[in-house]
Amino acid sequence: MGARANIGDYGGDPGFVAVAGCSAGGHLASLAGLTPGDPDFRGELDDDADTSVDAVVSIYGRYDWEDTSTATRRNFQSFLERVVVRRSQSRHPEVFAAASPLARIHEDAPPFFLIHGELDTIIPVGEARHFRDALDATSRNPVVYSEIPRAGHAFDLVDTSHARRCAVEVGRFLDDVRASRVENRPAAAV
């Protein structure tokens, strides 16, 4: 990430770095939050680069790259094997585990805000609920979850009322996490 070292050049605060993303971006934001200092995710950054983040916002993200229990999950695995990873999960399970936020959960995970549509057919809401439960059971930091009623995948692109609600909730979450860091107190849920 190197963002912390350079964020001041763009008007940001190096004392508070949050990452956010939707769908695949939510997957990547979650990985960024769960893999600080991991040399496999460092790329070309210097060994001493601070890759930690202070908060993660994931909107209808993908969290489990290992599950093949349903036809939908097997279709997703096939897509990953053919297009993204270009390796089979059966021969390279470590690659899929390394890229699975669910498998990377740890007690020092930063505060997370997960947002998911109740009617998402691309990434079923059960995956978000499972990730929330696992993260909440392990992390010492807050895990906030907002399930949007009657919303599908990419709901924020087609429904301005949902997008507005999410923007307000995300703003509150980030303000609270930032304030808790400044005051050195636990962050409260939204």
Short mmCIF file of N, CA and C in Angstrom, two decimals:
data_model
loop_
_atom_site.label_atom_id
_atom_site.label_comp_id
_atom_site.label_asym_id
_atom_site.label_seq_id
_atom_site.Cartn_x
_atom_site.Cartn_y
_atom_site.Cartn_z
N MET A 1 0.80 -1.18 0.00
CA MET A 1 0.00 0.00 0.00
C MET A 1 0.84 1.23 0.00
N GLY A 2 1.80 1.52 0.58
CA GLY A 2 2.56 2.74 0.48
C GLY A 2 1.73 3.99 0.61
N ALA A 3 0.43 3.89 0.76
CA ALA A 3 -0.44 5.05 0.83
C ALA A 3 -0.12 5.91 2.04
N ARG A 4 0.16 5.29 3.15
CA ARG A 4 0.42 6.05 4.38
C ARG A 4 1.62 6.98 4.20
N ALA A 5 2.65 6.52 3.49
CA ALA A 5 3.86 7.32 3.29
C ALA A 5 3.63 8.49 2.34
N ASN A 6 2.66 8.37 1.44
CA ASN A 6 2.47 9.39 0.40
C ASN A 6 1.16 10.14 0.48
N ILE A 7 0.29 9.76 1.38
CA ILE A 7 -1.05 10.32 1.40
C ILE A 7 -1.07 11.83 1.68
N GLY A 8 -0.10 12.30 2.45
CA GLY A 8 -0.02 13.73 2.74
C GLY A 8 0.18 14.57 1.49
N ASP A 9 0.83 14.01 0.48
CA ASP A 9 1.04 14.73 -0.79
C ASP A 9 -0.27 15.00 -1.51
N TYR A 10 -1.33 14.29 -1.14
CA TYR A 10 -2.62 14.43 -1.81
C TYR A 10 -3.70 14.98 -0.87
N GLY A 11 -3.27 15.56 0.23
CA GLY A 11 -4.22 16.16 1.17
C GLY A 11 -4.78 15.21 2.19
N GLY A 12 -4.30 13.98 2.24
CA GLY A 12 -4.80 13.01 3.20
C GLY A 12 -4.03 13.04 4.50
N ASP A 13 -4.50 12.27 5.45
CA ASP A 13 -3.92 12.21 6.79
C ASP A 13 -3.17 10.89 6.95
N PRO A 14 -1.85 10.91 7.05
CA PRO A 14 -1.10 9.66 7.23
C PRO A 14 -1.41 8.97 8.55
N GLY A 15 -2.07 9.67 9.46
CA GLY A 15 -2.45 9.07 10.73
C GLY A 15 -3.74 8.28 10.66
N PHE A 16 -4.44 8.36 9.52
CA PHE A 16 -5.69 7.62 9.37
C PHE A 16 -5.88 7.24 7.90
N VAL A 17 -5.68 5.96 7.61
CA VAL A 17 -5.84 5.45 6.25
C VAL A 17 -6.94 4.40 6.27
N ALA A 18 -7.98 4.65 5.50
CA ALA A 18 -9.08 3.69 5.35
C ALA A 18 -9.13 3.24 3.90
N VAL A 19 -9.53 2.00 3.69
CA VAL A 19 -9.71 1.49 2.33
C VAL A 19 -11.16 1.04 2.19
N ALA A 20 -11.68 1.18 0.98
CA ALA A 20 -13.06 0.80 0.71
C ALA A 20 -13.17 0.27 -0.71
N GLY A 21 -14.17 -0.55 -0.92
CA GLY A 21 -14.41 -1.06 -2.26
C GLY A 21 -15.73 -1.79 -2.34
N CYS A 22 -16.21 -1.91 -3.57
CA CYS A 22 -17.45 -2.63 -3.85
C CYS A 22 -17.14 -3.89 -4.66
N SER A 23 -17.80 -4.97 -4.34
CA SER A 23 -17.67 -6.24 -5.05
C SER A 23 -16.22 -6.73 -5.02
N ALA A 24 -15.55 -6.83 -6.16
CA ALA A 24 -14.13 -7.24 -6.17
C ALA A 24 -13.29 -6.23 -5.39
N GLY A 25 -13.68 -4.97 -5.43
CA GLY A 25 -12.98 -3.95 -4.64
C GLY A 25 -13.16 -4.17 -3.15
N GLY A 26 -14.33 -4.68 -2.74
CA GLY A 26 -14.55 -5.02 -1.34
C GLY A 26 -13.67 -6.18 -0.91
N HIS A 27 -13.50 -7.14 -1.82
CA HIS A 27 -12.58 -8.25 -1.57
C HIS A 27 -11.17 -7.73 -1.38
N LEU A 28 -10.72 -6.84 -2.27
CA LEU A 28 -9.36 -6.30 -2.18
C LEU A 28 -9.17 -5.42 -0.95
N ALA A 29 -10.17 -4.61 -0.62
CA ALA A 29 -10.08 -3.79 0.59
C ALA A 29 -9.97 -4.67 1.82
N SER A 30 -10.75 -5.75 1.85
CA SER A 30 -10.69 -6.68 2.99
C SER A 30 -9.32 -7.33 3.09
N LEU A 31 -8.78 -7.76 1.96
CA LEU A 31 -7.43 -8.34 1.97
C LEU A 31 -6.40 -7.32 2.45
N ALA A 32 -6.52 -6.08 1.99
CA ALA A 32 -5.57 -5.04 2.43
C ALA A 32 -5.63 -4.88 3.94
N GLY A 33 -6.83 -4.92 4.49
CA GLY A 33 -6.97 -4.76 5.93
C GLY A 33 -6.46 -5.94 6.73
N LEU A 34 -6.49 -7.11 6.13
CA LEU A 34 -6.14 -8.34 6.86
C LEU A 34 -4.71 -8.82 6.61
N THR A 35 -3.97 -8.15 5.74
CA THR A 35 -2.63 -8.64 5.40
C THR A 35 -1.54 -7.58 5.56
N PRO A 36 -1.57 -6.76 6.61
CA PRO A 36 -0.51 -5.75 6.74
C PRO A 36 0.85 -6.42 6.93
N GLY A 37 1.82 -5.94 6.20
CA GLY A 37 3.17 -6.47 6.34
C GLY A 37 3.42 -7.80 5.65
N ASP A 38 2.41 -8.39 5.04
CA ASP A 38 2.57 -9.68 4.38
C ASP A 38 3.45 -9.50 3.14
N PRO A 39 4.60 -10.17 3.09
CA PRO A 39 5.51 -9.98 1.95
C PRO A 39 4.90 -10.42 0.62
N ASP A 40 3.95 -11.34 0.64
CA ASP A 40 3.31 -11.78 -0.60
C ASP A 40 2.42 -10.70 -1.21
N PHE A 41 2.04 -9.71 -0.41
CA PHE A 41 1.18 -8.63 -0.90
C PHE A 41 1.92 -7.30 -0.99
N ARG A 42 3.20 -7.32 -0.80
CA ARG A 42 4.00 -6.10 -0.76
C ARG A 42 4.34 -5.58 -2.16
N GLY A 43 4.44 -6.46 -3.12
CA GLY A 43 4.79 -6.03 -4.47
C GLY A 43 6.16 -5.38 -4.49
N GLU A 44 6.25 -4.18 -5.05
CA GLU A 44 7.52 -3.48 -5.19
C GLU A 44 7.82 -2.52 -4.04
N LEU A 45 7.01 -2.55 -3.00
CA LEU A 45 7.23 -1.65 -1.87
C LEU A 45 8.47 -2.06 -1.08
N ASP A 46 9.10 -1.09 -0.46
CA ASP A 46 10.24 -1.36 0.41
C ASP A 46 9.80 -2.25 1.57
N ASP A 47 10.74 -3.02 2.11
CA ASP A 47 10.43 -3.92 3.21
C ASP A 47 9.90 -3.20 4.44
N ASP A 48 10.28 -1.94 4.63
CA ASP A 48 9.84 -1.21 5.81
C ASP A 48 8.59 -0.35 5.56
N ALA A 49 7.98 -0.47 4.39
CA ALA A 49 6.77 0.30 4.09
C ALA A 49 5.63 -0.16 4.99
N ASP A 50 4.91 0.80 5.55
CA ASP A 50 3.77 0.51 6.41
C ASP A 50 2.56 0.22 5.53
N THR A 51 2.13 -1.02 5.50
CA THR A 51 0.99 -1.41 4.67
C THR A 51 -0.29 -1.57 5.48
N SER A 52 -0.28 -1.13 6.72
CA SER A 52 -1.47 -1.26 7.55
C SER A 52 -2.51 -0.22 7.16
N VAL A 53 -3.76 -0.53 7.47
CA VAL A 53 -4.85 0.42 7.31
C VAL A 53 -5.58 0.52 8.64
N ASP A 54 -6.28 1.62 8.82
CA ASP A 54 -6.97 1.89 10.08
C ASP A 54 -8.44 1.48 10.06
N ALA A 55 -9.00 1.29 8.88
CA ALA A 55 -10.40 0.88 8.76
C ALA A 55 -10.64 0.32 7.37
N VAL A 56 -11.62 -0.58 7.29
CA VAL A 56 -12.01 -1.19 6.02
C VAL A 56 -13.52 -1.04 5.85
N VAL A 57 -13.92 -0.63 4.65
CA VAL A 57 -15.33 -0.62 4.27
C VAL A 57 -15.47 -1.52 3.05
N SER A 58 -16.26 -2.57 3.18
CA SER A 58 -16.48 -3.49 2.07
C SER A 58 -17.96 -3.54 1.76
N ILE A 59 -18.29 -3.19 0.53
CA ILE A 59 -19.68 -3.15 0.09
C ILE A 59 -19.89 -4.29 -0.91
N TYR A 60 -20.80 -5.17 -0.60
CA TYR A 60 -21.09 -6.41 -1.32
C TYR A 60 -19.82 -7.10 -1.83
N GLY A 61 -18.88 -7.29 -0.91
CA GLY A 61 -17.60 -7.92 -1.24
C GLY A 61 -17.65 -9.43 -1.26
N ARG A 62 -16.62 -10.01 -1.85
CA ARG A 62 -16.43 -11.47 -1.88
C ARG A 62 -15.38 -11.79 -0.82
N TYR A 63 -15.70 -12.74 0.07
CA TYR A 63 -14.83 -13.02 1.21
C TYR A 63 -14.28 -14.44 1.24
N ASP A 64 -14.86 -15.34 0.50
CA ASP A 64 -14.46 -16.75 0.59
C ASP A 64 -14.09 -17.28 -0.79
N TRP A 65 -12.82 -17.54 -1.00
CA TRP A 65 -12.33 -18.08 -2.27
C TRP A 65 -12.13 -19.58 -2.23
N GLU A 66 -12.54 -20.24 -1.15
CA GLU A 66 -12.29 -21.67 -1.01
C GLU A 66 -13.54 -22.54 -1.10
N ASP A 67 -14.69 -22.02 -0.79
CA ASP A 67 -15.92 -22.79 -0.71
C ASP A 67 -16.40 -23.24 -2.09
N THR A 68 -16.68 -24.52 -2.23
CA THR A 68 -17.24 -25.07 -3.47
C THR A 68 -18.49 -25.90 -3.17
N SER A 69 -19.23 -25.52 -2.14
CA SER A 69 -20.33 -26.34 -1.64
C SER A 69 -21.61 -26.25 -2.46
N THR A 70 -21.76 -25.25 -3.31
CA THR A 70 -22.98 -25.11 -4.10
C THR A 70 -22.61 -24.90 -5.57
N ALA A 71 -23.61 -25.03 -6.43
CA ALA A 71 -23.37 -24.81 -7.86
C ALA A 71 -22.89 -23.38 -8.11
N THR A 72 -23.46 -22.42 -7.42
CA THR A 72 -23.04 -21.03 -7.57
C THR A 72 -21.58 -20.87 -7.16
N ARG A 73 -21.22 -21.50 -6.06
CA ARG A 73 -19.83 -21.41 -5.59
C ARG A 73 -18.88 -22.11 -6.57
N ARG A 74 -19.30 -23.26 -7.11
CA ARG A 74 -18.45 -23.96 -8.07
C ARG A 74 -18.27 -23.13 -9.35
N ASN A 75 -19.31 -22.43 -9.77
CA ASN A 75 -19.19 -21.54 -10.93
C ASN A 75 -18.19 -20.43 -10.65
N PHE A 76 -18.25 -19.88 -9.45
CA PHE A 76 -17.30 -18.83 -9.08
C PHE A 76 -15.88 -19.38 -9.08
N GLN A 77 -15.69 -20.59 -8.51
CA GLN A 77 -14.37 -21.21 -8.49
C GLN A 77 -13.86 -21.43 -9.91
N SER A 78 -14.73 -21.86 -10.79
CA SER A 78 -14.34 -22.08 -12.17
C SER A 78 -13.86 -20.78 -12.81
N PHE A 79 -14.59 -19.70 -12.55
CA PHE A 79 -14.18 -18.38 -13.05
C PHE A 79 -12.80 -18.00 -12.51
N LEU A 80 -12.60 -18.18 -11.21
CA LEU A 80 -11.30 -17.85 -10.62
C LEU A 80 -10.19 -18.67 -11.26
N GLU A 81 -10.44 -19.96 -11.42
CA GLU A 81 -9.41 -20.85 -11.98
C GLU A 81 -9.07 -20.49 -13.43
N ARG A 82 -10.09 -20.16 -14.23
CA ARG A 82 -9.88 -19.88 -15.65
C ARG A 82 -9.37 -18.47 -15.92
N VAL A 83 -9.89 -17.48 -15.18
CA VAL A 83 -9.65 -16.08 -15.54
C VAL A 83 -8.71 -15.36 -14.58
N VAL A 84 -8.90 -15.54 -13.30
CA VAL A 84 -8.17 -14.74 -12.31
C VAL A 84 -6.86 -15.40 -11.89
N VAL A 85 -6.95 -16.57 -11.32
CA VAL A 85 -5.78 -17.24 -10.75
C VAL A 85 -5.02 -18.04 -11.82
N ARG A 86 -5.77 -18.60 -12.76
CA ARG A 86 -5.21 -19.43 -13.83
C ARG A 86 -4.48 -20.66 -13.28
N ARG A 87 -5.00 -21.15 -12.19
CA ARG A 87 -4.52 -22.39 -11.56
C ARG A 87 -5.72 -23.08 -10.95
N SER A 88 -5.64 -24.38 -10.82
CA SER A 88 -6.76 -25.10 -10.22
C SER A 88 -6.65 -25.07 -8.70
N GLN A 89 -7.80 -24.98 -8.07
CA GLN A 89 -7.82 -24.97 -6.61
C GLN A 89 -7.35 -26.30 -6.06
N SER A 90 -7.66 -27.39 -6.74
CA SER A 90 -7.26 -28.70 -6.23
C SER A 90 -5.74 -28.87 -6.21
N ARG A 91 -5.05 -28.23 -7.13
CA ARG A 91 -3.59 -28.33 -7.17
C ARG A 91 -2.87 -27.21 -6.43
N HIS A 92 -3.56 -26.10 -6.24
CA HIS A 92 -2.93 -24.93 -5.59
C HIS A 92 -3.86 -24.33 -4.52
N PRO A 93 -4.27 -25.12 -3.55
CA PRO A 93 -5.20 -24.60 -2.54
C PRO A 93 -4.62 -23.43 -1.75
N GLU A 94 -3.31 -23.38 -1.61
CA GLU A 94 -2.68 -22.29 -0.85
C GLU A 94 -2.89 -20.94 -1.51
N VAL A 95 -2.99 -20.90 -2.83
CA VAL A 95 -3.22 -19.64 -3.54
C VAL A 95 -4.62 -19.12 -3.22
N PHE A 96 -5.59 -20.01 -3.23
CA PHE A 96 -6.97 -19.62 -2.95
C PHE A 96 -7.15 -19.23 -1.49
N ALA A 97 -6.48 -19.93 -0.58
CA ALA A 97 -6.55 -19.57 0.84
C ALA A 97 -5.91 -18.20 1.08
N ALA A 98 -4.78 -17.95 0.44
CA ALA A 98 -4.09 -16.67 0.63
C ALA A 98 -4.93 -15.50 0.14
N ALA A 99 -5.76 -15.73 -0.88
CA ALA A 99 -6.57 -14.66 -1.44
C ALA A 99 -7.97 -14.60 -0.84
N SER A 100 -8.23 -15.41 0.17
CA SER A 100 -9.54 -15.48 0.80
C SER A 100 -9.55 -14.69 2.10
N PRO A 101 -10.24 -13.54 2.14
CA PRO A 101 -10.28 -12.79 3.40
C PRO A 101 -10.76 -13.64 4.58
N LEU A 102 -11.69 -14.55 4.34
CA LEU A 102 -12.19 -15.40 5.42
C LEU A 102 -11.06 -16.20 6.06
N ALA A 103 -10.11 -16.64 5.27
CA ALA A 103 -8.98 -17.43 5.79
C ALA A 103 -7.90 -16.56 6.41
N ARG A 104 -8.00 -15.25 6.27
CA ARG A 104 -6.94 -14.34 6.75
C ARG A 104 -7.35 -13.58 8.02
N ILE A 105 -8.49 -13.89 8.58
CA ILE A 105 -8.98 -13.18 9.77
C ILE A 105 -8.03 -13.40 10.94
N HIS A 106 -7.79 -12.33 11.70
CA HIS A 106 -6.95 -12.41 12.89
C HIS A 106 -7.43 -11.37 13.91
N GLU A 107 -6.97 -11.51 15.14
CA GLU A 107 -7.48 -10.66 16.22
C GLU A 107 -7.11 -9.19 16.07
N ASP A 108 -6.07 -8.88 15.33
CA ASP A 108 -5.66 -7.49 15.15
C ASP A 108 -6.23 -6.86 13.88
N ALA A 109 -7.24 -7.48 13.30
CA ALA A 109 -7.88 -6.90 12.12
C ALA A 109 -8.38 -5.49 12.46
N PRO A 110 -8.29 -4.56 11.53
CA PRO A 110 -8.78 -3.21 11.80
C PRO A 110 -10.31 -3.21 11.89
N PRO A 111 -10.90 -2.12 12.33
CA PRO A 111 -12.36 -2.03 12.30
C PRO A 111 -12.88 -2.26 10.87
N PHE A 112 -13.94 -3.01 10.76
CA PHE A 112 -14.56 -3.33 9.47
C PHE A 112 -16.00 -2.85 9.45
N PHE A 113 -16.42 -2.33 8.32
CA PHE A 113 -17.83 -2.04 8.06
C PHE A 113 -18.20 -2.81 6.80
N LEU A 114 -19.10 -3.76 6.95
CA LEU A 114 -19.57 -4.60 5.85
C LEU A 114 -20.99 -4.20 5.48
N ILE A 115 -21.22 -3.97 4.20
CA ILE A 115 -22.54 -3.61 3.70
C ILE A 115 -22.90 -4.60 2.61
N HIS A 116 -24.10 -5.15 2.67
CA HIS A 116 -24.49 -6.15 1.68
C HIS A 116 -25.99 -6.08 1.43
N GLY A 117 -26.39 -6.30 0.19
CA GLY A 117 -27.80 -6.34 -0.16
C GLY A 117 -28.43 -7.67 0.17
N GLU A 118 -29.60 -7.60 0.75
CA GLU A 118 -30.34 -8.80 1.17
C GLU A 118 -30.62 -9.75 -0.01
N LEU A 119 -30.83 -9.20 -1.20
CA LEU A 119 -31.21 -10.02 -2.35
C LEU A 119 -30.10 -10.18 -3.38
N ASP A 120 -28.86 -10.05 -2.96
CA ASP A 120 -27.72 -10.16 -3.86
C ASP A 120 -27.64 -11.59 -4.42
N THR A 121 -27.71 -11.73 -5.73
CA THR A 121 -27.61 -13.05 -6.36
C THR A 121 -26.22 -13.32 -6.92
N ILE A 122 -25.37 -12.32 -6.99
CA ILE A 122 -23.99 -12.50 -7.46
C ILE A 122 -23.12 -13.01 -6.31
N ILE A 123 -23.19 -12.33 -5.19
CA ILE A 123 -22.50 -12.75 -3.96
C ILE A 123 -23.58 -12.85 -2.89
N PRO A 124 -24.12 -14.02 -2.67
CA PRO A 124 -25.23 -14.17 -1.73
C PRO A 124 -24.92 -13.60 -0.35
N VAL A 125 -25.94 -13.02 0.25
CA VAL A 125 -25.78 -12.34 1.54
C VAL A 125 -25.25 -13.28 2.62
N GLY A 126 -25.49 -14.57 2.49
CA GLY A 126 -24.98 -15.53 3.47
C GLY A 126 -23.47 -15.49 3.59
N GLU A 127 -22.78 -15.21 2.50
CA GLU A 127 -21.32 -15.12 2.55
C GLU A 127 -20.88 -13.93 3.40
N ALA A 128 -21.57 -12.81 3.26
CA ALA A 128 -21.25 -11.63 4.07
C ALA A 128 -21.56 -11.89 5.54
N ARG A 129 -22.68 -12.52 5.81
CA ARG A 129 -23.04 -12.83 7.19
C ARG A 129 -22.00 -13.77 7.83
N HIS A 130 -21.58 -14.76 7.08
CA HIS A 130 -20.58 -15.72 7.59
C HIS A 130 -19.25 -15.01 7.88
N PHE A 131 -18.82 -14.15 6.97
CA PHE A 131 -17.59 -13.40 7.17
C PHE A 131 -17.72 -12.48 8.39
N ARG A 132 -18.86 -11.81 8.49
CA ARG A 132 -19.10 -10.94 9.65
C ARG A 132 -19.00 -11.73 10.95
N ASP A 133 -19.65 -12.86 11.01
CA ASP A 133 -19.65 -13.67 12.23
C ASP A 133 -18.24 -14.14 12.59
N ALA A 134 -17.49 -14.60 11.58
CA ALA A 134 -16.13 -15.08 11.83
C ALA A 134 -15.21 -13.93 12.25
N LEU A 135 -15.34 -12.80 11.60
CA LEU A 135 -14.52 -11.64 11.94
C LEU A 135 -14.87 -11.12 13.33
N ASP A 136 -16.15 -11.05 13.62
CA ASP A 136 -16.60 -10.56 14.92
C ASP A 136 -16.15 -11.48 16.05
N ALA A 137 -16.09 -12.78 15.79
CA ALA A 137 -15.67 -13.74 16.82
C ALA A 137 -14.17 -13.68 17.10
N THR A 138 -13.40 -13.14 16.18
CA THR A 138 -11.94 -13.16 16.30
C THR A 138 -11.32 -11.80 16.55
N SER A 139 -11.79 -10.79 15.85
CA SER A 139 -11.16 -9.47 15.91
C SER A 139 -11.43 -8.76 17.23
N ARG A 140 -10.43 -8.03 17.71
CA ARG A 140 -10.61 -7.21 18.91
C ARG A 140 -11.22 -5.86 18.56
N ASN A 141 -11.35 -5.56 17.29
CA ASN A 141 -11.90 -4.28 16.84
C ASN A 141 -13.34 -4.44 16.37
N PRO A 142 -14.06 -3.33 16.28
CA PRO A 142 -15.47 -3.40 15.88
C PRO A 142 -15.67 -3.97 14.48
N VAL A 143 -16.73 -4.73 14.35
CA VAL A 143 -17.20 -5.22 13.06
C VAL A 143 -18.65 -4.76 12.95
N VAL A 144 -18.88 -3.85 12.03
CA VAL A 144 -20.22 -3.28 11.84
C VAL A 144 -20.79 -3.87 10.56
N TYR A 145 -22.08 -4.20 10.61
CA TYR A 145 -22.72 -4.85 9.46
C TYR A 145 -24.03 -4.15 9.17
N SER A 146 -24.25 -3.86 7.90
CA SER A 146 -25.50 -3.26 7.47
C SER A 146 -26.03 -4.06 6.29
N GLU A 147 -27.20 -4.64 6.47
CA GLU A 147 -27.83 -5.40 5.39
C GLU A 147 -28.95 -4.55 4.80
N ILE A 148 -28.87 -4.32 3.51
CA ILE A 148 -29.82 -3.43 2.84
C ILE A 148 -31.02 -4.24 2.36
N PRO A 149 -32.21 -3.97 2.91
CA PRO A 149 -33.41 -4.72 2.53
C PRO A 149 -33.73 -4.57 1.04
N ARG A 150 -34.15 -5.66 0.44
CA ARG A 150 -34.61 -5.69 -0.96
C ARG A 150 -33.57 -5.18 -1.95
N ALA A 151 -32.30 -5.24 -1.59
CA ALA A 151 -31.24 -4.74 -2.48
C ALA A 151 -30.43 -5.90 -3.04
N GLY A 152 -30.07 -5.80 -4.30
CA GLY A 152 -29.25 -6.80 -4.96
C GLY A 152 -27.81 -6.34 -5.06
N HIS A 153 -27.06 -7.00 -5.91
CA HIS A 153 -25.66 -6.64 -6.14
C HIS A 153 -25.61 -5.30 -6.87
N ALA A 154 -24.64 -4.49 -6.52
CA ALA A 154 -24.45 -3.16 -7.14
C ALA A 154 -25.66 -2.26 -6.93
N PHE A 155 -26.36 -2.46 -5.82
CA PHE A 155 -27.56 -1.68 -5.52
C PHE A 155 -27.31 -0.18 -5.54
N ASP A 156 -26.12 0.23 -5.16
CA ASP A 156 -25.83 1.66 -5.07
C ASP A 156 -25.74 2.32 -6.45
N LEU A 157 -25.64 1.54 -7.50
CA LEU A 157 -25.58 2.10 -8.85
C LEU A 157 -26.96 2.37 -9.42
N VAL A 158 -27.99 1.72 -8.87
CA VAL A 158 -29.32 1.85 -9.44
C VAL A 158 -30.36 2.43 -8.49
N ASP A 159 -30.04 2.54 -7.24
CA ASP A 159 -31.01 3.03 -6.26
C ASP A 159 -30.37 4.12 -5.41
N THR A 160 -30.74 5.36 -5.70
CA THR A 160 -30.09 6.47 -5.00
C THR A 160 -30.44 6.50 -3.52
N SER A 161 -31.61 5.99 -3.13
CA SER A 161 -31.93 6.00 -1.70
C SER A 161 -31.00 5.06 -0.94
N HIS A 162 -30.70 3.90 -1.52
CA HIS A 162 -29.74 2.98 -0.89
C HIS A 162 -28.34 3.58 -0.88
N ALA A 163 -27.96 4.21 -1.98
CA ALA A 163 -26.62 4.82 -2.06
C ALA A 163 -26.48 5.93 -1.02
N ARG A 164 -27.51 6.74 -0.87
CA ARG A 164 -27.48 7.82 0.12
C ARG A 164 -27.36 7.25 1.53
N ARG A 165 -28.16 6.23 1.83
CA ARG A 165 -28.11 5.60 3.15
C ARG A 165 -26.71 5.07 3.43
N CYS A 166 -26.13 4.38 2.46
CA CYS A 166 -24.78 3.81 2.64
C CYS A 166 -23.74 4.90 2.84
N ALA A 167 -23.84 5.97 2.08
CA ALA A 167 -22.88 7.06 2.22
C ALA A 167 -22.92 7.65 3.62
N VAL A 168 -24.11 7.82 4.16
CA VAL A 168 -24.25 8.35 5.52
C VAL A 168 -23.67 7.36 6.53
N GLU A 169 -24.00 6.08 6.39
CA GLU A 169 -23.49 5.07 7.33
C GLU A 169 -21.97 4.95 7.26
N VAL A 170 -21.42 4.97 6.06
CA VAL A 170 -19.96 4.89 5.91
C VAL A 170 -19.30 6.11 6.55
N GLY A 171 -19.86 7.29 6.31
CA GLY A 171 -19.32 8.50 6.92
C GLY A 171 -19.32 8.43 8.43
N ARG A 172 -20.41 7.96 9.00
CA ARG A 172 -20.49 7.83 10.47
C ARG A 172 -19.45 6.83 10.99
N PHE A 173 -19.36 5.69 10.32
CA PHE A 173 -18.40 4.67 10.73
C PHE A 173 -16.97 5.22 10.71
N LEU A 174 -16.58 5.83 9.61
CA LEU A 174 -15.21 6.34 9.49
C LEU A 174 -14.95 7.46 10.48
N ASP A 175 -15.92 8.35 10.67
CA ASP A 175 -15.76 9.41 11.67
C ASP A 175 -15.55 8.82 13.06
N ASP A 176 -16.34 7.79 13.39
CA ASP A 176 -16.24 7.17 14.71
C ASP A 176 -14.90 6.46 14.90
N VAL A 177 -14.47 5.72 13.88
CA VAL A 177 -13.19 5.01 13.99
C VAL A 177 -12.05 6.02 14.11
N ARG A 178 -12.11 7.07 13.32
CA ARG A 178 -11.05 8.09 13.38
C ARG A 178 -11.04 8.76 14.75
N ALA A 179 -12.20 9.11 15.25
CA ALA A 179 -12.29 9.74 16.57
C ALA A 179 -11.77 8.81 17.66
N SER A 180 -12.07 7.52 17.54
CA SER A 180 -11.61 6.58 18.57
C SER A 180 -10.09 6.45 18.55
N ARG A 181 -9.49 6.58 17.39
CA ARG A 181 -8.02 6.53 17.31
C ARG A 181 -7.42 7.78 17.95
N VAL A 182 -8.05 8.90 17.71
CA VAL A 182 -7.55 10.16 18.28
C VAL A 182 -7.69 10.14 19.80
N GLU A 183 -8.82 9.65 20.26
CA GLU A 183 -9.09 9.62 21.70
C GLU A 183 -8.57 8.35 22.36
N ASN A 184 -8.05 7.42 21.55
CA ASN A 184 -7.52 6.16 22.05
C ASN A 184 -8.54 5.40 22.89
N ARG A 185 -9.73 5.30 22.33
CA ARG A 185 -10.80 4.53 22.98
C ARG A 185 -11.38 3.58 21.95
N PRO A 186 -12.06 2.52 22.38
CA PRO A 186 -12.66 1.60 21.42
C PRO A 186 -13.72 2.30 20.57
N ALA A 187 -13.78 1.96 19.30
CA ALA A 187 -14.78 2.54 18.41
C ALA A 187 -16.14 1.91 18.68
N ALA A 188 -17.17 2.71 18.62
CA ALA A 188 -18.53 2.22 18.82
C ALA A 188 -19.14 1.83 17.49
N ALA A 189 -20.14 0.99 17.53
CA ALA A 189 -20.84 0.58 16.32
C ALA A 189 -21.69 1.73 15.80
N VAL A 190 -21.99 1.69 14.50
CA VAL A 190 -22.82 2.71 13.87
C VAL A 190 -24.23 2.57 14.37
#
